[in-house]
XYZ file of C-alpha atoms in Angstrom:
547
model
C 85.484 -25.734 34.592
C 84.595 -23.229 31.912
C 85.665 -19.737 30.976
C 85.033 -19.525 27.245
C 82.265 -18.798 24.786
C 81.832 -22.494 23.964
C 78.263 -22.868 22.712
C 77.431 -19.323 23.729
C 78.456 -16.831 21.089
C 76.412 -18.616 18.474
C 76.535 -19.886 14.949
C 76.602 -16.631 13.052
C 73.230 -16.984 11.392
C 73.811 -20.252 9.553
C 72.871 -23.815 10.336
C 69.776 -23.050 12.389
C 67.538 -22.132 9.479
C 65.616 -19.624 11.550
C 64.632 -22.315 14.072
C 63.617 -21.257 17.553
C 66.232 -21.164 20.277
C 67.289 -24.634 21.355
C 66.018 -26.339 18.200
C 67.515 -27.063 14.821
C 67.343 -29.517 11.934
C 69.048 -32.831 12.501
C 69.909 -32.099 16.112
C 70.786 -35.298 17.974
C 69.535 -35.243 21.542
C 68.966 -37.746 24.316
C 65.649 -39.668 24.296
C 63.466 -36.846 25.584
C 65.051 -34.391 23.128
C 66.961 -32.260 25.556
C 70.777 -32.543 25.585
C 72.487 -31.805 22.278
C 75.086 -34.073 20.703
C 78.458 -32.273 20.832
C 78.965 -32.942 17.124
C 76.252 -30.357 16.528
C 78.199 -27.841 18.590
C 81.248 -28.501 16.428
C 79.608 -26.766 13.465
C 79.920 -23.356 15.092
C 82.593 -24.073 17.708
C 85.231 -26.221 15.931
C 88.167 -25.083 18.060
C 86.459 -25.862 21.347
C 85.214 -29.182 20.003
C 88.678 -30.255 18.866
C 90.117 -29.451 22.287
C 87.349 -31.276 24.150
C 87.333 -34.305 21.843
C 90.569 -35.735 23.235
C 89.900 -34.778 26.842
C 89.107 -36.943 29.840
C 85.785 -35.079 30.079
C 84.819 -36.753 26.807
C 86.282 -40.067 27.985
C 84.473 -40.183 31.336
C 81.542 -42.409 30.371
C 83.452 -44.657 27.956
C 86.447 -45.337 30.215
C 86.847 -49.121 30.548
C 88.447 -48.681 33.975
C 85.477 -46.643 35.193
C 82.991 -49.117 33.756
C 84.808 -52.118 35.224
C 85.135 -50.469 38.637
C 81.497 -49.335 38.777
C 80.312 -52.756 37.592
C 82.426 -54.434 40.269
C 80.995 -52.167 42.969
C 77.460 -52.898 41.761
C 78.013 -56.650 41.733
C 79.568 -56.706 45.196
C 77.046 -54.309 46.754
C 74.059 -55.883 44.968
C 73.389 -52.769 42.963
C 74.362 -50.127 45.479
C 75.167 -47.516 42.815
C 72.755 -48.769 40.134
C 69.576 -46.934 39.161
C 67.618 -48.714 41.902
C 70.410 -48.756 44.487
C 70.749 -47.132 47.890
C 73.168 -44.634 46.306
C 71.415 -44.550 42.949
C 73.518 -43.424 39.977
C 76.274 -42.300 42.349
C 79.083 -42.813 39.819
C 77.404 -42.384 36.448
C 75.846 -39.090 37.545
C 79.225 -37.393 37.143
C 80.670 -39.548 34.370
C 77.596 -39.209 32.114
C 75.469 -36.429 33.626
C 72.566 -36.593 31.123
C 71.948 -40.297 31.747
C 70.130 -40.349 35.122
C 67.640 -37.640 34.213
C 66.903 -39.369 30.912
C 66.199 -42.755 32.501
C 69.105 -44.409 30.694
C 70.783 -46.036 33.689
C 70.241 -49.682 34.503
C 68.386 -51.179 37.442
C 70.255 -53.991 39.178
C 68.713 -57.465 39.073
C 71.580 -59.783 39.942
C 75.338 -60.082 39.525
C 75.007 -62.540 36.643
C 73.036 -60.179 34.417
C 74.628 -56.863 35.447
C 76.267 -55.035 32.551
C 78.568 -51.997 32.220
C 76.737 -48.682 32.376
C 78.017 -47.550 28.990
C 75.979 -50.234 27.229
C 72.641 -48.639 28.174
C 73.563 -45.043 27.397
C 72.320 -42.966 24.490
C 74.892 -41.740 22.010
C 74.798 -38.308 23.625
C 75.362 -39.652 27.141
C 78.257 -41.785 25.888
C 80.034 -38.494 25.188
C 80.605 -38.057 28.930
C 80.796 -34.499 30.188
C 79.924 -32.811 26.925
C 79.238 -29.270 25.767
C 75.560 -29.193 26.633
C 76.183 -30.542 30.133
C 78.338 -27.677 31.322
C 76.506 -25.029 29.342
C 73.154 -26.162 30.744
C 74.337 -25.674 34.330
C 72.315 -22.790 35.726
C 73.729 -22.989 39.248
C 74.469 -25.189 42.257
C 71.924 -27.646 43.605
C 71.839 -26.747 47.291
C 69.220 -29.355 48.136
C 71.091 -32.290 46.651
C 74.460 -31.662 48.346
C 75.258 -33.302 51.668
C 76.144 -30.011 53.361
C 73.686 -27.833 51.471
C 76.589 -26.002 49.842
C 76.245 -27.083 46.217
C 79.536 -28.976 46.407
C 80.269 -32.633 45.544
C 78.468 -35.524 43.898
C 77.274 -33.460 40.901
C 75.302 -30.950 42.951
C 74.320 -29.061 39.794
C 71.058 -27.763 38.420
C 71.074 -28.822 34.758
C 68.439 -27.268 32.512
C 69.176 -27.943 28.835
C 65.961 -26.171 27.845
C 67.217 -22.890 29.308
C 69.383 -20.475 27.304
C 72.915 -21.825 27.021
C 74.932 -20.631 29.984
C 78.317 -19.025 29.381
C 81.010 -16.834 30.901
C 81.004 -14.075 28.288
C 78.846 -11.003 28.673
C 76.824 -9.877 25.655
C 76.699 -13.216 23.807
C 76.274 -12.903 20.066
C 72.772 -13.445 18.739
C 72.188 -16.522 16.582
C 69.302 -18.654 15.418
C 70.396 -21.962 16.965
C 70.194 -21.222 20.683
C 69.806 -18.398 23.123
C 72.802 -17.449 25.261
C 72.933 -16.187 28.809
C 75.864 -14.756 30.769
C 76.383 -16.776 33.957
C 79.457 -16.041 36.113
C 78.908 -19.340 37.939
C 80.681 -21.072 35.065
C 83.900 -19.191 35.848
C 83.811 -20.079 39.548
C 85.712 -22.843 41.291
C 82.413 -23.774 42.931
C 81.212 -24.891 39.502
C 84.079 -27.367 39.295
C 83.547 -28.350 42.930
C 80.048 -29.571 42.183
C 81.658 -32.710 40.706
C 85.279 -32.596 41.814
C 84.589 -33.287 45.435
C 83.141 -36.749 46.034
C 81.576 -37.657 49.369
C 80.514 -41.205 50.180
C 77.255 -41.245 52.146
C 78.532 -43.193 55.136
C 80.192 -41.918 58.338
C 83.941 -41.559 58.713
C 84.629 -43.205 62.069
C 87.816 -41.217 62.727
C 86.815 -37.708 61.618
C 83.242 -37.937 62.901
C 81.847 -36.482 59.677
C 78.602 -38.040 58.418
C 80.285 -38.844 55.092
C 83.669 -40.016 53.844
C 85.755 -37.661 51.726
C 86.682 -39.713 48.690
C 87.817 -36.761 46.548
C 88.682 -33.293 47.826
C 89.992 -31.236 44.922
C 87.659 -28.329 45.584
C 87.797 -28.514 49.387
C 91.596 -28.476 49.322
C 91.589 -25.451 47.031
C 88.898 -23.709 49.095
C 90.860 -23.958 52.343
C 94.245 -23.361 50.725
C 96.407 -20.408 49.699
C 95.164 -20.190 46.099
C 91.731 -19.141 47.342
C 93.465 -16.102 48.871
C 96.117 -13.606 47.809
C 98.714 -15.442 49.918
C 100.328 -17.347 47.076
C 103.119 -16.593 44.586
C 100.661 -14.919 42.188
C 99.222 -12.507 44.755
C 95.620 -13.143 43.718
C 92.958 -15.811 43.832
C 93.708 -18.537 41.279
C 90.638 -20.533 40.238
C 90.418 -24.097 38.969
C 89.900 -22.788 35.441
C 92.988 -20.569 35.722
C 95.174 -23.690 35.748
C 93.129 -26.294 33.895
C 91.693 -24.175 31.059
C 94.399 -21.553 30.502
C 97.867 -21.550 28.934
C 99.337 -22.702 32.246
C 102.004 -24.002 32.820
C 103.615 -22.412 29.752
C 102.270 -19.083 31.004
C 101.178 -17.947 34.483
C 97.816 -19.274 35.715
C 94.895 -17.330 34.328
C 96.626 -16.429 31.046
C 93.974 -16.973 28.385
C 94.506 -16.514 24.645
C 92.243 -14.532 22.340
C 90.231 -16.484 19.786
C 86.820 -16.450 18.112
C 84.111 -17.943 20.298
C 82.383 -19.263 17.175
C 82.425 -19.291 13.389
C 79.647 -19.041 10.827
C 79.112 -22.691 9.821
C 78.143 -21.709 6.267
C 81.014 -19.352 5.465
C 83.606 -20.231 8.095
C 83.861 -16.557 8.983
C 84.948 -16.166 12.608
C 83.393 -13.884 15.169
C 85.596 -11.244 16.757
C 88.253 -12.728 19.075
C 87.425 -12.860 22.767
C 88.959 -14.527 25.783
C 89.227 -18.234 25.024
C 89.465 -20.987 27.607
C 91.035 -24.214 26.423
C 88.552 -27.077 26.504
C 91.263 -29.743 26.675
C 90.826 -29.660 30.475
C 94.486 -30.452 31.048
C 94.921 -32.643 34.118
C 96.820 -35.707 35.322
C 94.756 -38.441 33.661
C 94.705 -39.544 30.045
C 92.588 -42.176 28.261
C 93.963 -45.701 28.769
C 92.657 -46.823 25.386
C 93.796 -46.474 21.807
C 90.502 -45.321 20.343
C 89.930 -42.874 17.471
C 86.973 -41.418 19.380
C 89.531 -39.815 21.702
C 92.165 -38.278 19.407
C 95.351 -36.450 20.329
C 96.204 -38.811 23.146
C 99.922 -38.740 22.437
C 101.208 -36.420 19.716
C 104.064 -33.903 19.563
C 101.971 -31.479 17.486
C 101.013 -28.080 18.869
C 97.843 -26.061 18.571
C 97.509 -22.511 17.293
C 98.521 -21.120 20.679
C 101.788 -23.083 20.760
C 100.366 -25.401 23.400
C 100.829 -29.181 23.090
C 97.968 -30.853 21.272
C 98.577 -34.252 22.869
C 96.901 -34.999 26.179
C 99.967 -36.950 27.297
C 102.229 -33.992 26.512
C 99.890 -31.595 28.341
C 99.799 -33.923 31.330
C 103.584 -34.139 31.490
C 103.944 -30.363 31.337
C 101.443 -29.933 34.148
C 103.010 -32.577 36.370
C 106.515 -31.242 35.774
C 105.344 -27.821 36.989
C 103.713 -29.210 40.123
C 106.503 -30.182 42.532
C 110.137 -29.488 43.259
C 112.618 -31.806 44.942
C 115.967 -30.961 46.458
C 118.785 -32.602 48.398
C 119.515 -29.593 50.575
C 120.349 -30.902 54.004
C 122.291 -33.776 52.451
C 126.039 -33.439 53.142
C 128.428 -32.719 50.306
C 131.206 -34.722 51.925
C 131.459 -37.717 54.221
C 134.278 -39.364 56.111
C 135.424 -42.735 54.823
C 134.837 -44.276 58.249
C 131.172 -43.213 58.401
C 128.671 -45.921 59.284
C 125.647 -44.124 57.812
C 125.037 -41.957 54.746
C 122.509 -39.300 55.867
C 120.233 -38.075 53.075
C 117.489 -35.465 53.339
C 115.019 -35.095 50.467
C 112.779 -32.028 50.447
C 109.599 -32.244 48.372
C 107.448 -29.147 47.819
C 104.128 -28.804 46.042
C 104.831 -25.490 44.296
C 102.391 -25.530 41.385
C 99.076 -27.188 42.265
C 96.111 -25.376 43.768
C 95.301 -28.489 45.793
C 97.241 -31.293 47.456
C 99.342 -33.759 45.447
C 98.066 -36.278 44.637
C 94.455 -35.200 44.661
C 91.203 -36.312 43.100
C 90.965 -40.080 43.503
C 94.078 -39.748 45.627
C 93.756 -43.142 47.300
C 94.539 -44.665 43.906
C 96.899 -42.078 42.426
C 100.527 -42.916 43.158
C 103.202 -40.299 43.856
C 106.443 -41.591 45.312
C 110.175 -40.999 45.632
C 112.663 -43.196 43.820
C 116.028 -42.930 45.576
C 119.185 -44.725 44.435
C 122.496 -44.515 46.325
C 125.635 -45.965 44.775
C 129.393 -45.729 44.809
C 132.065 -47.170 42.546
C 131.393 -50.572 44.068
C 127.755 -50.630 42.966
C 124.316 -49.903 44.395
C 124.306 -49.346 48.147
C 120.604 -48.649 48.632
C 117.477 -48.172 46.557
C 113.859 -47.343 47.305
C 110.887 -46.846 45.009
C 112.633 -48.766 42.224
C 110.502 -51.015 40.004
C 111.553 -54.467 38.803
C 110.313 -56.238 35.683
C 108.335 -59.387 36.505
C 105.775 -61.603 34.797
C 102.047 -61.302 35.495
C 100.486 -64.533 34.241
C 97.128 -63.700 35.857
C 96.557 -61.172 33.060
C 98.438 -62.946 30.287
C 101.967 -61.572 30.732
C 103.696 -64.949 30.943
C 107.232 -63.535 30.902
C 108.751 -60.156 31.839
C 107.882 -57.751 29.034
C 110.667 -55.200 29.429
C 108.280 -52.537 30.742
C 108.336 -50.995 34.200
C 105.199 -48.834 34.023
C 103.143 -51.927 34.853
C 105.127 -53.013 37.924
C 103.991 -52.720 41.532
C 105.812 -50.869 44.253
C 107.424 -53.047 46.908
C 106.431 -51.340 50.151
C 103.446 -53.598 50.691
C 101.841 -56.529 48.939
C 98.088 -56.867 48.460
C 96.518 -60.297 48.106
C 93.140 -59.380 46.607
C 90.137 -61.691 46.887
C 88.499 -61.629 43.448
C 85.097 -62.546 44.892
C 84.917 -59.949 47.672
C 87.495 -57.258 46.740
C 88.856 -57.691 50.262
C 92.599 -57.551 50.742
C 95.253 -59.147 52.872
C 98.189 -56.783 53.252
C 101.734 -57.902 53.974
C 104.884 -55.843 54.342
C 107.234 -55.739 51.387
C 111.026 -55.273 51.259
C 110.667 -51.508 50.675
C 108.259 -50.858 53.557
C 108.393 -47.413 55.140
C 110.064 -47.899 58.528
C 110.041 -44.285 59.727
C 107.154 -44.948 62.066
C 109.455 -47.419 63.833
C 112.308 -44.958 64.148
C 114.293 -46.218 61.140
C 114.728 -43.689 58.328
C 114.459 -46.106 55.423
C 111.801 -47.358 53.037
C 109.402 -46.037 50.436
C 108.272 -42.428 50.700
C 104.787 -42.497 49.184
C 102.334 -39.609 49.143
C 99.360 -41.700 48.058
C 96.357 -41.361 50.352
C 94.636 -44.473 51.667
C 91.356 -46.212 52.277
C 91.545 -47.364 55.892
C 89.644 -50.096 57.702
C 89.460 -49.719 61.487
C 89.388 -53.040 63.327
C 87.607 -53.735 66.607
C 90.798 -53.195 68.617
C 91.405 -49.827 66.943
C 94.077 -51.140 64.593
C 94.075 -49.505 61.173
C 94.850 -51.333 57.943
C 94.825 -50.175 54.316
C 92.321 -51.625 51.849
C 91.825 -51.128 48.113
C 88.027 -51.284 48.207
C 86.367 -48.016 49.306
C 83.248 -49.937 50.343
C 85.306 -51.599 53.089
C 86.821 -48.356 54.345
C 85.843 -46.786 57.657
C 88.068 -43.767 57.118
C 89.656 -41.861 54.250
C 93.235 -40.994 55.205
C 93.881 -37.878 53.129
C 96.845 -36.705 55.207
C 99.658 -38.338 53.265
C 99.443 -36.133 50.152
C 101.574 -33.004 49.766
C 100.091 -29.721 50.963
C 100.353 -26.581 48.858
C 103.574 -24.537 49.235
C 104.639 -26.572 52.289
C 108.036 -28.316 52.116
C 108.153 -31.872 53.443
C 111.505 -33.372 54.410
C 111.999 -37.125 54.005
C 115.086 -38.482 55.815
C 117.098 -41.545 54.803
C 119.866 -42.992 56.976
C 121.523 -45.417 54.590
C 123.859 -47.953 56.247
C 127.349 -48.135 54.759
C 127.946 -51.688 53.490
C 130.426 -53.929 55.243
C 132.882 -53.529 52.386
C 133.080 -49.826 53.151
C 132.769 -47.022 50.626
C 134.500 -47.266 47.258
C 134.997 -43.814 45.776
C 132.448 -41.034 46.078
C 128.767 -41.619 46.825
C 126.225 -40.664 44.166
C 122.612 -39.991 45.132
C 119.888 -39.743 42.497
C 116.207 -39.215 43.084
C 113.009 -38.883 41.085
C 109.501 -37.905 42.131
C 107.229 -40.168 40.116
C 103.505 -40.206 39.303
C 101.168 -42.951 38.113
C 97.369 -42.748 37.844
C 96.574 -46.242 39.188
C 98.365 -49.009 41.084
C 98.912 -51.836 38.576
C 97.607 -54.368 41.118
C 94.255 -52.535 41.127
C 94.023 -52.611 37.321
C 94.954 -56.309 37.263
C 92.204 -57.030 39.773
C 89.714 -55.348 37.427
C 91.189 -57.218 34.447
C 90.616 -60.551 36.171
C 87.041 -59.690 37.124
C 86.046 -57.907 33.907
C 88.446 -59.048 31.150
C 86.140 -57.685 28.469
C 86.819 -54.171 29.734
C 90.324 -54.133 31.231
C 93.350 -56.088 30.017
C 97.111 -56.230 30.355
C 97.251 -53.650 27.552
C 95.322 -51.269 29.818
C 97.886 -51.797 32.556
C 100.726 -51.111 30.123
C 99.161 -47.788 29.076
C 99.112 -46.618 32.702
C 102.367 -44.753 32.169
C 104.613 -43.189 34.769
C 105.544 -39.503 34.586
C 108.642 -38.152 36.307
C 107.570 -34.946 37.998
C 110.984 -33.807 39.250
C 114.530 -35.112 39.668
C 117.753 -34.235 41.477
C 121.213 -35.708 41.980
C 124.204 -35.091 44.207
C 127.695 -36.485 44.566
C 128.919 -36.828 48.153
C 132.696 -36.644 48.261
C 134.221 -39.272 50.516
C 137.216 -37.968 52.492
C 139.857 -39.667 54.604
C 138.799 -37.886 57.801
């Protein structure tokens, strides 16, 4: 997660007033005076602060979607992830790491009085994963991880009273805090302490004693980027993609910049390797809130990198996958009964599968449209504008980002978060020997019925198995066939095939469920901000011949 001198190289002699390490006048900390407010760090580390301020790390605790989802889980499980629950502080421990140790999290009493976690947090904990969280991490917590490996579920030892931990040797002396070189902060294992998530209940199909909800680190660990067998010929860490100048430059390309400035004079320290604290990834805040600036702006920073989180996200996603129509014919006889199409999708740029993270909610799918001069012959993955009166959209609003895919329809019980699933008009039929229907790479929560039948659910509490097999493996092409029937009218002119690989952070139906349960947190405006990004596109014209 970190590879810079953020908080480490010091404040150049000003601001601390000769105070002992870890102290300082006016320092805002959590109730027991431990974690420092990131605004204090800004005085000496303005560049790092500006980058972090608009990031999803900052947004983690304040996210209305997170708060609505966690509150829903607590209400339905009678406090299962609350401070006094069976899985106490399971969610907030990563989203606001200082909060559990400071006693800020709420005990569950009943569903009527339960409130969002953010309401009980100190101002420091509301800052999410802030400066002092990462730079107080002294190492992995081997005792608190399910496999004793220091991975998943925030298996971190956090000691904010220790010298500030950093990745730069020989940290500059200062009178605000001590600094200590710790190579752990440059390791992928550091990121893996939070970016694997394991639910503490058995997976009935894999036999593991836990369910793998998120696998970003595990996928990287077992994949080619943890070896030299990748296009870069060396190990590529999490930080090398998410804190470097990638994808504008190769992974692991870090600029030079001062680790700190003197807060009194503004004089910078000597430039050193700088890791970008924007933490570029595939999520962006779904709120319009000045606390999280640079959400969507065309401006660029001093390194020529986009300042806007949306622009960074698009760059990253556009570098992740390639699509091609190789294997699709360039000509077809006019008497053909079927138009054969082969789409190849390859994850060429991610160090983990795609989608990853909360991959049972992240949507990645193929939009395929086949037409001739007579009109559209076939389409899959296409969205259609409809009204959603349940969240206040009484008429179609002209937007497609907020529309559901049509492969399956979920009827969601608002009281239980259980689902009834029915097949939609764009259902994937390849399992039945028919090469038609939506090609989706979204993983699934799966419930296993008594007769062994498997069905998808939206609620992870109801899942018996996490199906993480649908997402795209690293550097492994996947071919998706389509056998499109020629319409009864025959073909009129040449056939044109267009395709897009599309990404969206959440299914709109999931956000609308949260909006109906917790309208004070999630609304139709939230759904509308859940924007689609086109990761890759391709087109081909198939010439229709007389023979």
